[in-house]
Amino acid sequence: MNEAQLLPKMMDVFWMMQRVHNMLHLLFLAGRLPLSDNLAERKAALESRLLRIDDSDFSSKVASNYAEACSDARRFLTKLRDYM
């Protein structure tokens, strides 16, 4: 496989990991809020899921886990509006 053939896959992984890191940053900032114990535990669980995403394997299973974890994190963050 040459460099031109690798580029689309590399860009897919780059954008995936950029989104993961953005979500992790938002979850980090959410940790500064006065969260209940339950919300703090959910935040930690989401961070753990995002940190386990393997950028060396962009199979359909990893892509599915990534999409689900980011979606769950977005829903969680949306619920924190009352804390701001």
Coordinates of N, CA, C and O in Angstrom, one line a residue:
M1 N 0.9 -1.2 0.0 CA 0.0 0.0 0.0 C 0.9 1.2 0.0 O 1.8 1.4 0.8
N2 N 0.6 2.2 -0.9 CA 1.4 3.4 -0.9 C 0.8 4.5 -0.1 O -0.3 4.4 0.4
E3 N 1.5 5.6 0.0 CA 1.1 6.7 0.8 C -0.3 7.3 0.4 O -1.1 7.6 1.2
A4 N -0.5 7.4 -0.9 CA -1.8 7.9 -1.4 C -3.0 7.0 -1.0 O -4.1 7.5 -0.7
Q5 N -2.7 5.7 -0.9 CA -3.8 4.8 -0.5 C -4.0 4.9 1.0 O -5.1 4.6 1.5
L6 N -3.0 5.2 1.8 CA -3.1 5.3 3.2 C -3.8 6.6 3.7 O -4.4 6.6 4.7
L7 N -3.8 7.6 2.9 CA -4.2 8.9 3.3 C -5.7 8.9 3.7 O -6.0 9.5 4.8
P8 N -6.6 8.4 3.0 CA -8.0 8.4 3.5 C -8.2 7.7 4.8 O -8.9 8.3 5.7
K9 N -7.6 6.6 5.0 CA -7.7 5.9 6.3 C -7.1 6.7 7.4 O -7.6 6.9 8.5
M10 N -5.9 7.3 7.1 CA -5.2 8.1 8.1 C -6.1 9.3 8.5 O -6.1 9.7 9.7
M11 N -6.7 10.0 7.6 CA -7.6 11.1 7.8 C -8.8 10.7 8.7 O -9.2 11.4 9.6
D12 N -9.4 9.5 8.4 CA -10.5 9.1 9.2 C -10.1 8.9 10.6 O -10.8 9.3 11.5
V13 N -8.9 8.3 10.8 CA -8.5 8.1 12.2 C -8.1 9.4 12.9 O -8.4 9.6 14.0
F14 N -7.5 10.3 12.1 CA -7.2 11.6 12.7 C -8.5 12.3 13.2 O -8.5 12.8 14.3
W15 N -9.5 12.4 12.3 CA -10.7 13.1 12.7 C -11.4 12.4 13.9 O -12.0 13.0 14.8
M16 N -11.4 11.0 13.9 CA -11.9 10.3 15.0 C -11.2 10.7 16.3 O -11.9 11.0 17.3
M17 N -9.9 10.6 16.3 CA -9.2 10.9 17.5 C -9.3 12.4 17.9 O -9.3 12.7 19.1
Q18 N -9.4 13.3 17.0 CA -9.6 14.7 17.3 C -11.0 14.8 18.1 O -11.0 15.5 19.1
R19 N -12.0 14.2 17.6 CA -13.3 14.2 18.3 C -13.2 13.6 19.6 O -13.8 14.1 20.6
V20 N -12.5 12.5 19.8 CA -12.3 11.8 21.1 C -11.7 12.8 22.0 O -12.1 13.0 23.2
H21 N -10.6 13.4 21.6 CA -9.9 14.4 22.5 C -10.7 15.6 22.8 O -10.6 16.1 24.0
N22 N -11.5 16.1 21.9 CA -12.4 17.2 22.2 C -13.4 16.8 23.3 O -13.7 17.5 24.2
M23 N -14.0 15.6 23.2 CA -14.9 15.1 24.2 C -14.2 14.9 25.5 O -14.8 15.3 26.6
L24 N -13.0 14.4 25.5 CA -12.3 14.2 26.8 C -12.0 15.6 27.4 O -12.1 15.7 28.6
H25 N -11.7 16.6 26.6 CA -11.5 17.9 27.2 C -12.8 18.5 27.8 O -12.7 19.0 28.9
L26 N -13.9 18.3 27.1 CA -15.2 18.8 27.7 C -15.5 18.0 29.0 O -16.0 18.6 29.9
L27 N -15.2 16.7 29.0 CA -15.5 16.0 30.2 C -14.6 16.4 31.4 O -15.0 16.5 32.5
F28 N -13.3 16.7 31.0 CA -12.4 17.3 32.0 C -12.9 18.6 32.6 O -12.9 18.8 33.8
L29 N -13.4 19.5 31.7 CA -14.0 20.7 32.2 C -15.2 20.5 33.0 O -15.5 21.2 34.0
A30 N -16.0 19.5 32.7 CA -17.2 19.2 33.4 C -16.9 18.7 34.8 O -17.6 18.9 35.8
G31 N -15.7 18.2 35.0 CA -15.2 17.7 36.3 C -15.0 18.9 37.3 O -14.9 18.7 38.5
R32 N -14.9 20.1 36.7 CA -14.8 21.3 37.6 C -16.1 21.8 38.1 O -16.1 22.7 39.0
L33 N -17.2 21.2 37.6 CA -18.5 21.6 38.1 C -18.9 20.8 39.4 O -18.3 19.7 39.6
P34 N -19.8 21.3 40.2 CA -20.1 20.7 41.5 C -21.1 19.5 41.2 O -22.3 19.6 41.4
L35 N -20.6 18.4 40.6 CA -21.4 17.3 40.2 C -21.8 16.4 41.4 O -21.0 16.3 42.3
S36 N -22.9 15.8 41.3 CA -23.3 14.8 42.3 C -22.4 13.6 42.1 O -21.7 13.5 41.1
D37 N -22.4 12.8 43.1 CA -21.5 11.6 43.1 C -21.9 10.7 41.9 O -21.0 10.2 41.2
N38 N -23.2 10.6 41.6 CA -23.7 9.8 40.5 C -23.2 10.4 39.1 O -22.7 9.6 38.3
L39 N -23.3 11.7 39.0 CA -22.8 12.3 37.7 C -21.3 12.2 37.6 O -20.8 12.0 36.5
A40 N -20.6 12.3 38.7 CA -19.1 12.2 38.7 C -18.7 10.8 38.2 O -17.8 10.6 37.5
E41 N -19.4 9.8 38.7 CA -19.1 8.4 38.3 C -19.4 8.2 36.9 O -18.7 7.5 36.2
R42 N -20.5 8.7 36.4 CA -20.9 8.6 35.0 C -19.8 9.3 34.1 O -19.5 8.8 33.0
K43 N -19.4 10.5 34.5 CA -18.3 11.2 33.8 C -17.1 10.4 33.7 O -16.5 10.2 32.6
A44 N -16.7 9.8 34.8 CA -15.5 9.0 34.9 C -15.6 7.7 33.9 O -14.6 7.4 33.3
A45 N -16.8 7.1 33.9 CA -17.0 6.0 33.1 C -16.9 6.4 31.6 O -16.3 5.6 30.8
L46 N -17.4 7.5 31.2 CA -17.4 8.0 29.9 C -15.9 8.3 29.5 O -15.5 7.9 28.4
E47 N -15.2 8.9 30.4 CA -13.8 9.2 30.1 C -13.0 7.9 29.9 O -12.2 7.8 28.9
S48 N -13.3 6.9 30.7 CA -12.6 5.6 30.5 C -12.9 5.0 29.2 O -12.1 4.4 28.5
R49 N -14.2 5.0 28.8 CA -14.6 4.5 27.5 C -13.8 5.2 26.3 O -13.4 4.5 25.4
L50 N -13.8 6.5 26.4 CA -13.1 7.2 25.3 C -11.6 7.0 25.3 O -11.0 6.9 24.2
L51 N -11.0 6.8 26.5 CA -9.6 6.5 26.5 C -9.2 5.1 26.0 O -8.1 4.9 25.6
R52 N -10.2 4.2 26.0 CA -9.9 2.9 25.5 C -10.0 2.7 24.0 O -9.7 1.7 23.4
I53 N -10.4 3.8 23.3 CA -10.5 3.7 21.8 C -9.2 3.6 21.2 O -8.3 4.4 21.5
D54 N -9.0 2.6 20.4 CA -7.7 2.3 19.8 C -7.5 2.9 18.5 O -8.2 2.5 17.5
D55 N -6.6 3.9 18.4 CA -6.4 4.6 17.1 C -5.6 3.8 16.1 O -5.4 4.2 15.0
S56 N -5.1 2.6 16.5 CA -4.3 1.8 15.6 C -5.2 0.8 14.8 O -4.8 0.1 13.9
D57 N -6.5 0.7 15.2 CA -7.4 -0.2 14.6 C -8.7 0.6 14.3 O -9.4 0.9 15.2
F58 N -9.0 0.8 13.0 CA -10.2 1.5 12.7 C -11.2 0.6 12.0 O -11.7 0.8 11.0
S59 N -11.4 -0.6 12.6 CA -12.3 -1.5 12.1 C -13.7 -1.0 12.3 O -14.0 -0.1 13.0
S60 N -14.7 -1.7 11.7 CA -16.1 -1.3 11.9 C -16.5 -1.4 13.4 O -17.3 -0.5 13.8
K61 N -16.0 -2.3 14.1 CA -16.3 -2.5 15.5 C -15.8 -1.3 16.3 O -16.5 -0.7 17.2
V62 N -14.5 -0.9 16.1 CA -13.9 0.3 16.7 C -14.7 1.5 16.4 O -15.0 2.4 17.2
A63 N -15.0 1.7 15.1 CA -15.8 2.9 14.6 C -17.1 2.9 15.3 O -17.6 4.0 15.7
S64 N -17.8 1.8 15.5 CA -19.1 1.8 16.2 C -18.9 2.1 17.6 O -19.7 2.9 18.2
N65 N -17.9 1.6 18.3 CA -17.7 1.9 19.7 C -17.4 3.4 19.9 O -17.8 4.1 20.8
Y66 N -16.6 3.9 19.0 CA -16.2 5.3 19.0 C -17.5 6.2 18.8 O -17.7 7.1 19.6
A67 N -18.3 5.9 17.8 CA -19.5 6.7 17.6 C -20.4 6.6 18.8 O -21.0 7.7 19.2
E68 N -20.6 5.5 19.4 CA -21.5 5.3 20.5 C -20.9 6.1 21.8 O -21.7 6.7 22.5
A69 N -19.6 6.0 22.0 CA -19.0 6.6 23.2 C -19.1 8.2 23.0 O -19.5 8.8 24.0
C70 N -18.9 8.7 21.8 CA -19.0 10.1 21.6 C -20.4 10.6 21.8 O -20.7 11.7 22.3
S71 N -21.4 9.8 21.3 CA -22.8 10.1 21.4 C -23.2 10.2 22.8 O -23.9 11.1 23.3
D72 N -22.8 9.1 23.6 CA -23.1 9.1 25.0 C -22.5 10.3 25.8 O -23.2 10.8 26.6
A73 N -21.3 10.6 25.4 CA -20.6 11.8 26.1 C -21.4 13.1 25.8 O -21.6 13.9 26.6
R74 N -21.8 13.2 24.5 CA -22.5 14.4 24.1 C -23.9 14.5 24.9 O -24.2 15.6 25.4
R75 N -24.6 13.4 25.0 CA -25.8 13.4 25.7 C -25.6 13.8 27.2 O -26.3 14.5 27.8
F76 N -24.5 13.2 27.8 CA -24.2 13.5 29.2 C -23.9 15.0 29.4 O -24.4 15.6 30.3
L77 N -23.1 15.5 28.5 CA -22.7 16.9 28.6 C -23.9 17.8 28.5 O -24.0 18.9 29.2
T78 N -24.8 17.5 27.6 CA -26.0 18.3 27.4 C -26.8 18.4 28.7 O -27.4 19.4 29.0
K79 N -26.8 17.3 29.5 CA -27.6 17.2 30.7 C -27.0 18.1 31.8 O -27.6 18.4 32.8
L80 N -25.8 18.6 31.6 CA -25.1 19.4 32.6 C -25.5 20.9 32.5 O -24.9 21.7 33.3
R81 N -26.3 21.2 31.6 CA -26.7 22.7 31.4 C -27.2 23.3 32.7 O -26.9 24.5 33.0
D82 N -27.9 22.5 33.6 CA -28.4 23.1 34.8 C -27.3 23.4 35.8 O -27.5 24.1 36.8
Y83 N -26.1 22.9 35.6 CA -24.9 23.1 36.5 C -24.2 24.4 36.1 O -23.2 24.8 36.8
M84 N -24.5 25.0 35.1 CA -23.8 26.2 34.6 C -24.5 27.5 34.9 O -25.7 27.6 35.1

